[in-house]
Every structure is written in C-alpha cells, then in structure tokens.
PDB file of C-alpha atoms in Angstrom:
ATOM      1  CA  MET A   1      21.339  27.076  14.514  1.00 40.00           C
ATOM      2  CA  GLY A   2      19.910  30.346  13.648  1.00 41.00           C
ATOM      3  CA  GLU A   3      16.789  31.366  15.594  1.00 40.00           C
ATOM      4  CA  ALA A   4      14.661  31.529  12.423  1.00 43.00           C
ATOM      5  CA  GLY A   5      15.899  27.958  11.303  1.00 47.00           C
ATOM      6  CA  GLU A   6      15.208  26.594  14.903  1.00 44.00           C
ATOM      7  CA  ARG A   7      11.815  28.265  14.729  1.00 48.00           C
ATOM      8  CA  SER A   8      10.898  27.056  11.437  1.00 54.00           C
ATOM      9  CA  GLY A   9      12.324  23.677  12.257  1.00 62.00           C
ATOM     10  CA  ARG A  10       9.858  23.295  14.957  1.00 86.00           C
ATOM     11  CA  VAL A  11       6.870  23.187  12.686  1.00 89.00           C
ATOM     12  CA  LEU A  12       8.268  19.656  11.802  1.00 94.00           C
ATOM     13  CA  ASP A  13       7.738  18.600  15.593  1.00 92.00           C
ATOM     14  CA  GLY A  14       4.145  17.372  14.434  1.00 94.00           C
ATOM     15  CA  LEU A  15       5.443  15.292  11.274  1.00 96.00           C
ATOM     16  CA  ARG A  16       4.305  11.810  11.602  1.00 97.00           C
ATOM     17  CA  PRO A  17       3.649   8.866   9.061  1.00 98.00           C
ATOM     18  CA  LEU A  18       0.140   8.928   7.091  1.00 98.00           C
ATOM     19  CA  ARG A  19       0.495   5.484   5.876  1.00 97.00           C
ATOM     20  CA  ALA A  20       1.440   2.107   7.212  1.00 96.00           C
ATOM     21  CA  ASP A  21       3.748   1.463   4.193  1.00 97.00           C
ATOM     22  CA  TYR A  22       6.001   4.741   4.732  1.00 97.00           C
ATOM     23  CA  ALA A  23       9.225   2.746   4.923  1.00 97.00           C
ATOM     24  CA  VAL A  24       8.941   1.971   0.857  1.00 96.00           C
ATOM     25  CA  ALA A  25       6.284   4.828  -0.217  1.00 97.00           C
ATOM     26  CA  PRO A  26       7.298   8.081  -1.620  1.00 96.00           C
ATOM     27  CA  ILE A  27       8.488  10.494   1.168  1.00 95.00           C
ATOM     28  CA  LEU A  28       6.177  13.323  -0.201  1.00 93.00           C
ATOM     29  CA  GLU A  29       3.216  11.175   0.107  1.00 95.00           C
ATOM     30  CA  SER A  30       3.759   9.301   3.394  1.00 97.00           C
ATOM     31  CA  PHE A  31       4.096  12.196   5.926  1.00 98.00           C
ATOM     32  CA  ASN A  32       1.809  15.393   6.798  1.00 97.00           C
ATOM     33  CA  TRP A  33       4.337  17.732   5.429  1.00 96.00           C
ATOM     34  CA  VAL A  34       1.504  20.181   4.129  1.00 94.00           C
ATOM     35  CA  GLU A  35      -0.103  20.196   7.497  1.00 94.00           C
ATOM     36  CA  CYS A  36       3.128  20.879   9.566  1.00 94.00           C
ATOM     37  CA  LEU A  37       4.861  23.394   6.875  1.00 94.00           C
ATOM     38  CA  GLY A  38       1.487  25.050   5.415  1.00 89.00           C
ATOM     39  CA  SER A  39       1.904  27.954   7.182  1.00 89.00           C
ATOM     40  CA  VAL A  40       5.742  28.466   6.465  1.00 90.00           C
ATOM     41  CA  GLU A  41       6.374  31.446   4.377  1.00 91.00           C
ATOM     42  CA  HIS A  42       9.882  30.290   3.264  1.00 92.00           C
ATOM     43  CA  ALA A  43      12.004  27.464   3.891  1.00 93.00           C
ATOM     44  CA  ASP A  44      14.658  25.503   2.100  1.00 96.00           C
ATOM     45  CA  TRP A  45      16.140  22.610   3.724  1.00 97.00           C
ATOM     46  CA  TYR A  46      18.353  19.420   2.991  1.00 97.00           C
ATOM     47  CA  MET A  47      17.110  15.729   3.895  1.00 97.00           C
ATOM     48  CA  VAL A  48      18.816  12.721   3.905  1.00 95.00           C
ATOM     49  CA  ALA A  49      16.641   9.595   4.319  1.00 95.00           C
ATOM     50  CA  PHE A  50      17.937   6.075   5.281  1.00 93.00           C
ATOM     51  CA  ARG A  51      15.768   3.273   3.677  1.00 94.00           C
ATOM     52  CA  SER A  52      16.877   0.198   5.008  1.00 94.00           C
ATOM     53  CA  ILE A  53      16.139  -3.654   5.566  1.00 95.00           C
ATOM     54  CA  ARG A  54      17.487  -4.665   8.750  1.00 95.00           C
ATOM     55  CA  SER A  55      19.243  -8.224   9.080  1.00 94.00           C
ATOM     56  CA  GLY A  56      17.564 -10.815  11.086  1.00 94.00           C
ATOM     57  CA  ASP A  57      20.625 -11.212  13.305  1.00 94.00           C
ATOM     58  CA  ALA A  58      21.129  -7.477  13.724  1.00 94.00           C
ATOM     59  CA  ASP A  59      21.982  -6.356  17.235  1.00 93.00           C
ATOM     60  CA  ASP A  60      18.953  -4.068  17.635  1.00 91.00           C
ATOM     61  CA  ARG A  61      19.892  -2.894  21.068  1.00 93.00           C
ATOM     62  CA  LEU A  62      23.397  -1.609  19.866  1.00 93.00           C
ATOM     63  CA  LEU A  63      21.924  -0.041  16.548  1.00 91.00           C
ATOM     64  CA  TYR A  64      19.411   2.097  18.990  1.00 90.00           C
ATOM     65  CA  GLU A  65      22.159   3.033  21.117  1.00 93.00           C
ATOM     66  CA  LEU A  66      24.469   3.932  18.218  1.00 92.00           C
ATOM     67  CA  ASP A  67      21.430   6.033  16.743  1.00 90.00           C
ATOM     68  CA  ALA A  68      20.914   7.788  20.206  1.00 91.00           C
ATOM     69  CA  LEU A  69      24.297   8.801  20.317  1.00 93.00           C
ATOM     70  CA  ALA A  70      24.670  10.164  16.793  1.00 91.00           C
ATOM     71  CA  HIS A  71      21.392  12.080  17.339  1.00 90.00           C
ATOM     72  CA  GLU A  72      22.892  13.789  20.583  1.00 92.00           C
ATOM     73  CA  GLU A  73      25.833  14.535  18.501  1.00 91.00           C
ATOM     74  CA  ALA A  74      23.900  15.946  15.696  1.00 88.00           C
ATOM     75  CA  ILE A  75      22.028  18.043  17.930  1.00 88.00           C
ATOM     76  CA  ALA A  76      25.140  19.439  19.646  1.00 89.00           C
ATOM     77  CA  HIS A  77      26.781  20.182  16.278  1.00 86.00           C
ATOM     78  CA  THR A  78      23.819  22.431  15.244  1.00 83.00           C
ATOM     79  CA  GLY A  79      21.744  22.642  11.892  1.00 92.00           C
ATOM     80  CA  LEU A  80      19.412  19.299  12.642  1.00 94.00           C
ATOM     81  CA  LEU A  81      15.953  20.553  12.451  1.00 94.00           C
ATOM     82  CA  HIS A  82      14.074  17.369  12.714  1.00 95.00           C
ATOM     83  CA  TYR A  83      14.923  13.428  13.020  1.00 94.00           C
ATOM     84  CA  PHE A  84      12.233  10.813  12.231  1.00 96.00           C
ATOM     85  CA  GLY A  85      13.423   7.427  13.496  1.00 93.00           C
ATOM     86  CA  GLY A  86      11.151   4.895  11.632  1.00 94.00           C
ATOM     87  CA  GLU A  87      10.001   1.522  13.209  1.00 94.00           C
ATOM     88  CA  LEU A  88      10.567  -1.706  11.650  1.00 94.00           C
ATOM     89  CA  ASP A  89       7.720  -3.340   9.550  1.00 96.00           C
ATOM     90  CA  ALA A  90       7.076  -6.897   9.506  1.00 96.00           C
ATOM     91  CA  ASP A  91       9.474  -7.498   6.664  1.00 96.00           C
ATOM     92  CA  ARG A  92      12.095  -5.668   8.721  1.00 96.00           C
ATOM     93  CA  ARG A  93      12.091  -2.481   6.343  1.00 97.00           C
ATOM     94  CA  CYS A  94      12.566   1.012   7.895  1.00 96.00           C
ATOM     95  CA  LEU A  95      12.551   4.626   6.975  1.00 97.00           C
ATOM     96  CA  SER A  96      14.619   7.215   9.071  1.00 95.00           C
ATOM     97  CA  PHE A  97      15.294  10.726   8.120  1.00 96.00           C
ATOM     98  CA  CYS A  98      17.066  13.953   9.026  1.00 95.00           C
ATOM     99  CA  VAL A  99      16.122  17.482   8.061  1.00 96.00           C
ATOM    100  CA  TRP A 100      18.996  19.956   8.160  1.00 96.00           C
ATOM    101  CA  GLU A 101      19.308  23.697   7.645  1.00 95.00           C
ATOM    102  CA  ASP A 102      21.484  22.776   4.737  1.00 95.00           C
ATOM    103  CA  ARG A 103      23.574  20.196   3.237  1.00 94.00           C
ATOM    104  CA  THR A 104      27.158  21.651   4.634  1.00 94.00           C
ATOM    105  CA  ARG A 105      25.912  21.048   8.188  1.00 94.00           C
ATOM    106  CA  ALA A 106      24.522  17.542   7.181  1.00 93.00           C
ATOM    107  CA  VAL A 107      28.047  16.582   5.460  1.00 92.00           C
ATOM    108  CA  GLU A 108      29.933  17.850   8.679  1.00 93.00           C
ATOM    109  CA  ALA A 109      27.827  15.686  11.013  1.00 91.00           C
ATOM    110  CA  ALA A 110      28.194  12.974   8.964  1.00 89.00           C
ATOM    111  CA  GLY A 111      31.800  12.769   9.510  1.00 91.00           C
ATOM    112  CA  LEU A 112      31.742  13.221  13.499  1.00 93.00           C
ATOM    113  CA  PRO A 113      32.821  10.106  15.386  1.00 94.00           C
ATOM    114  CA  ARG A 114      29.301   8.822  16.592  1.00 94.00           C
ATOM    115  CA  HIS A 115      27.973   9.235  13.308  1.00 90.00           C
ATOM    116  CA  ARG A 116      30.819   7.270  11.784  1.00 90.00           C
ATOM    117  CA  ASP A 117      30.349   4.532  14.408  1.00 91.00           C
ATOM    118  CA  ALA A 118      26.549   4.282  13.356  1.00 88.00           C
ATOM    119  CA  ILE A 119      27.515   4.491   9.672  1.00 85.00           C
ATOM    120  CA  GLY A 120      30.499   1.638  10.357  1.00 86.00           C
ATOM    121  CA  ALA A 121      27.677  -0.609  11.995  1.00 85.00           C
ATOM    122  CA  ALA A 122      25.394  -0.340   9.068  1.00 80.00           C
ATOM    123  CA  VAL A 123      27.294  -2.353   6.783  1.00 79.00           C
ATOM    124  CA  SER A 124      27.232  -5.646   8.977  1.00 86.00           C
ATOM    125  CA  MET A 125      23.459  -5.174  10.377  1.00 92.00           C
ATOM    126  CA  TYR A 126      21.549  -4.577   7.248  1.00 92.00           C
ATOM    127  CA  ASP A 127      20.750  -6.800   4.536  1.00 92.00           C
ATOM    128  CA  SER A 128      20.381  -3.623   2.335  1.00 90.00           C
ATOM    129  CA  TYR A 129      19.962   0.114   2.644  1.00 91.00           C
ATOM    130  CA  VAL A 130      20.172   3.084   0.552  1.00 91.00           C
ATOM    131  CA  LEU A 131      20.494   6.766   1.013  1.00 91.00           C
ATOM    132  CA  GLU A 132      18.285   9.382  -0.485  1.00 93.00           C
ATOM    133  CA  ARG A 133      18.730  13.275  -0.349  1.00 95.00           C
ATOM    134  CA  TYR A 134      16.162  15.745  -0.926  1.00 96.00           C
ATOM    135  CA  ARG A 135      15.594  19.289  -0.836  1.00 97.00           C
ATOM    136  CA  VAL A 136      12.745  20.241   1.081  1.00 97.00           C
ATOM    137  CA  SER A 137      10.799  23.458   0.146  1.00 95.00           C
ATOM    138  CA  ALA A 138       7.954  25.617   1.670  1.00 94.00           C
ATOM    139  CA  ARG A 139       6.817  28.552   0.006  1.00 93.00           C
ATOM    140  CA  GLY A 140       3.327  30.155   1.493  1.00 87.00           C
ATOM    141  CA  GLY A 141       1.399  27.071   1.634  1.00 85.00           C
ATOM    142  CA  ASP A 142       3.204  25.094  -1.194  1.00 92.00           C
ATOM    143  CA  VAL A 143       5.410  22.190  -0.149  1.00 94.00           C
ATOM    144  CA  THR A 144       7.728  20.400  -2.305  1.00 95.00           C
ATOM    145  CA  ILE A 145      10.184  17.677  -1.853  1.00 96.00           C
ATOM    146  CA  GLU A 146      12.363  16.837  -4.826  1.00 95.00           C
ATOM    147  CA  GLU A 147      15.281  14.075  -5.192  1.00 94.00           C
ATOM    148  CA  ILE A 148      18.556  16.002  -5.700  1.00 93.00           C
ATOM    149  CA  GLU A 149      20.708  12.915  -6.188  1.00 77.00           C
ATOM    150  CA  PRO A 150      20.060   9.380  -7.405  1.00 75.00           C
ATOM    151  CA  PRO A 151      19.673   7.097  -4.449  1.00 72.00           C
ATOM    152  CA  GLN A 152      23.104   5.622  -3.298  1.00 66.00           C
ATOM    153  CA  PRO A 153      22.710   1.664  -2.556  1.00 64.00           C
ATOM    154  CA  SER A 154      24.865   0.066   0.000  1.00 60.00           C
ATOM    155  CA  ASP A 155      27.479  -2.619  -0.698  1.00 45.00           C
ATOM    156  CA  ALA A 156      25.589  -4.438   1.558  1.00 40.00           C
ATOM    157  CA  LEU A 157      23.086  -5.181  -1.260  1.00 40.00           C
ATOM    158  CA  SER A 158      24.740  -8.288  -1.900  1.00 36.00           C
ATOM    159  CA  ARG A 159      23.683  -9.988   1.014  1.00 36.00           C
ATOM    160  CA  SER A 160      19.879  -9.700   0.689  1.00 32.00           C
TER     161      SER A 160
END
C-alpha cells in the first residue's frame, strides 16, 4: 500500500457504528464517517459491504476462523485500508465491510485462496447475504458514499 493510502486509511481506525440497527440501515447514516474523514483533503476509495442473515445452524467458530484468515491474507496482499466485522443482532443479521484503496485490489484479494474458502462457506452458513459496492469519497470535510452497483443477492436467498 502506498504511504499516502496507508496514512489516509488510518483515519478509519476510529470508525464505529452510530446506531444499533446498522446491519440493516443505510451505511452512510450508520457510522461516524464524517468524524473520521472530516479532516481528509482527498480520498477516493472502494468499499465492499457484506450484509447477511446467518443460519441458526452455522458453525460460528469456523466462520470466525475463515474470516480471520481472509483478513490476514488481505492485509498481506496490500490495498486494504479498513475492515469492519459487525456483530450479529437478535435476528442473526450482520454487516461487515472492507474499504480498499481501489477496486482492482479488492477484486484481486477476493480471488486469493483464503477469501475463496470464506466465500465457499457463505453458501451453506447463511440464510441470505447480499454484496454491496460503494465509492467512498472525502474532499475537504465533505464525505460521500455512493452505491456503484446494484446489490448482488446470494443464491442462498431461497433458503430463508
């Protein structure tokens, strides 16, 4: 990761949910983006969000292990600026997301072995999930997060 991207990405270390229903609420309204990025002069990043409903019989320990391995792999690959791993709510819904320097690095990381393992487990361990893709921009105090593709629902939706 370039020094400027790494330095800018660190501003996201303080990113946290502002509301309890962040798993289902709009992503811009759910986190303290402006607080974290308000001082950033220029940033233009790519974010992939994973909204899910975990199956009641999912192997939580295996999912956390696969997630940790994929996260380590992404850090080693470079380009990952921030990872947020959400908690399950009472209805087993969750939101997790990765902010990347750019889309190219995100796509490359998704093809790595540990990421492929995590993706493979998702089909059997979630009642449903959707991938959302966003452009995260910060310009002199203004923060915008715009969806750049329609959400991509999983084949597992028929299980719910």
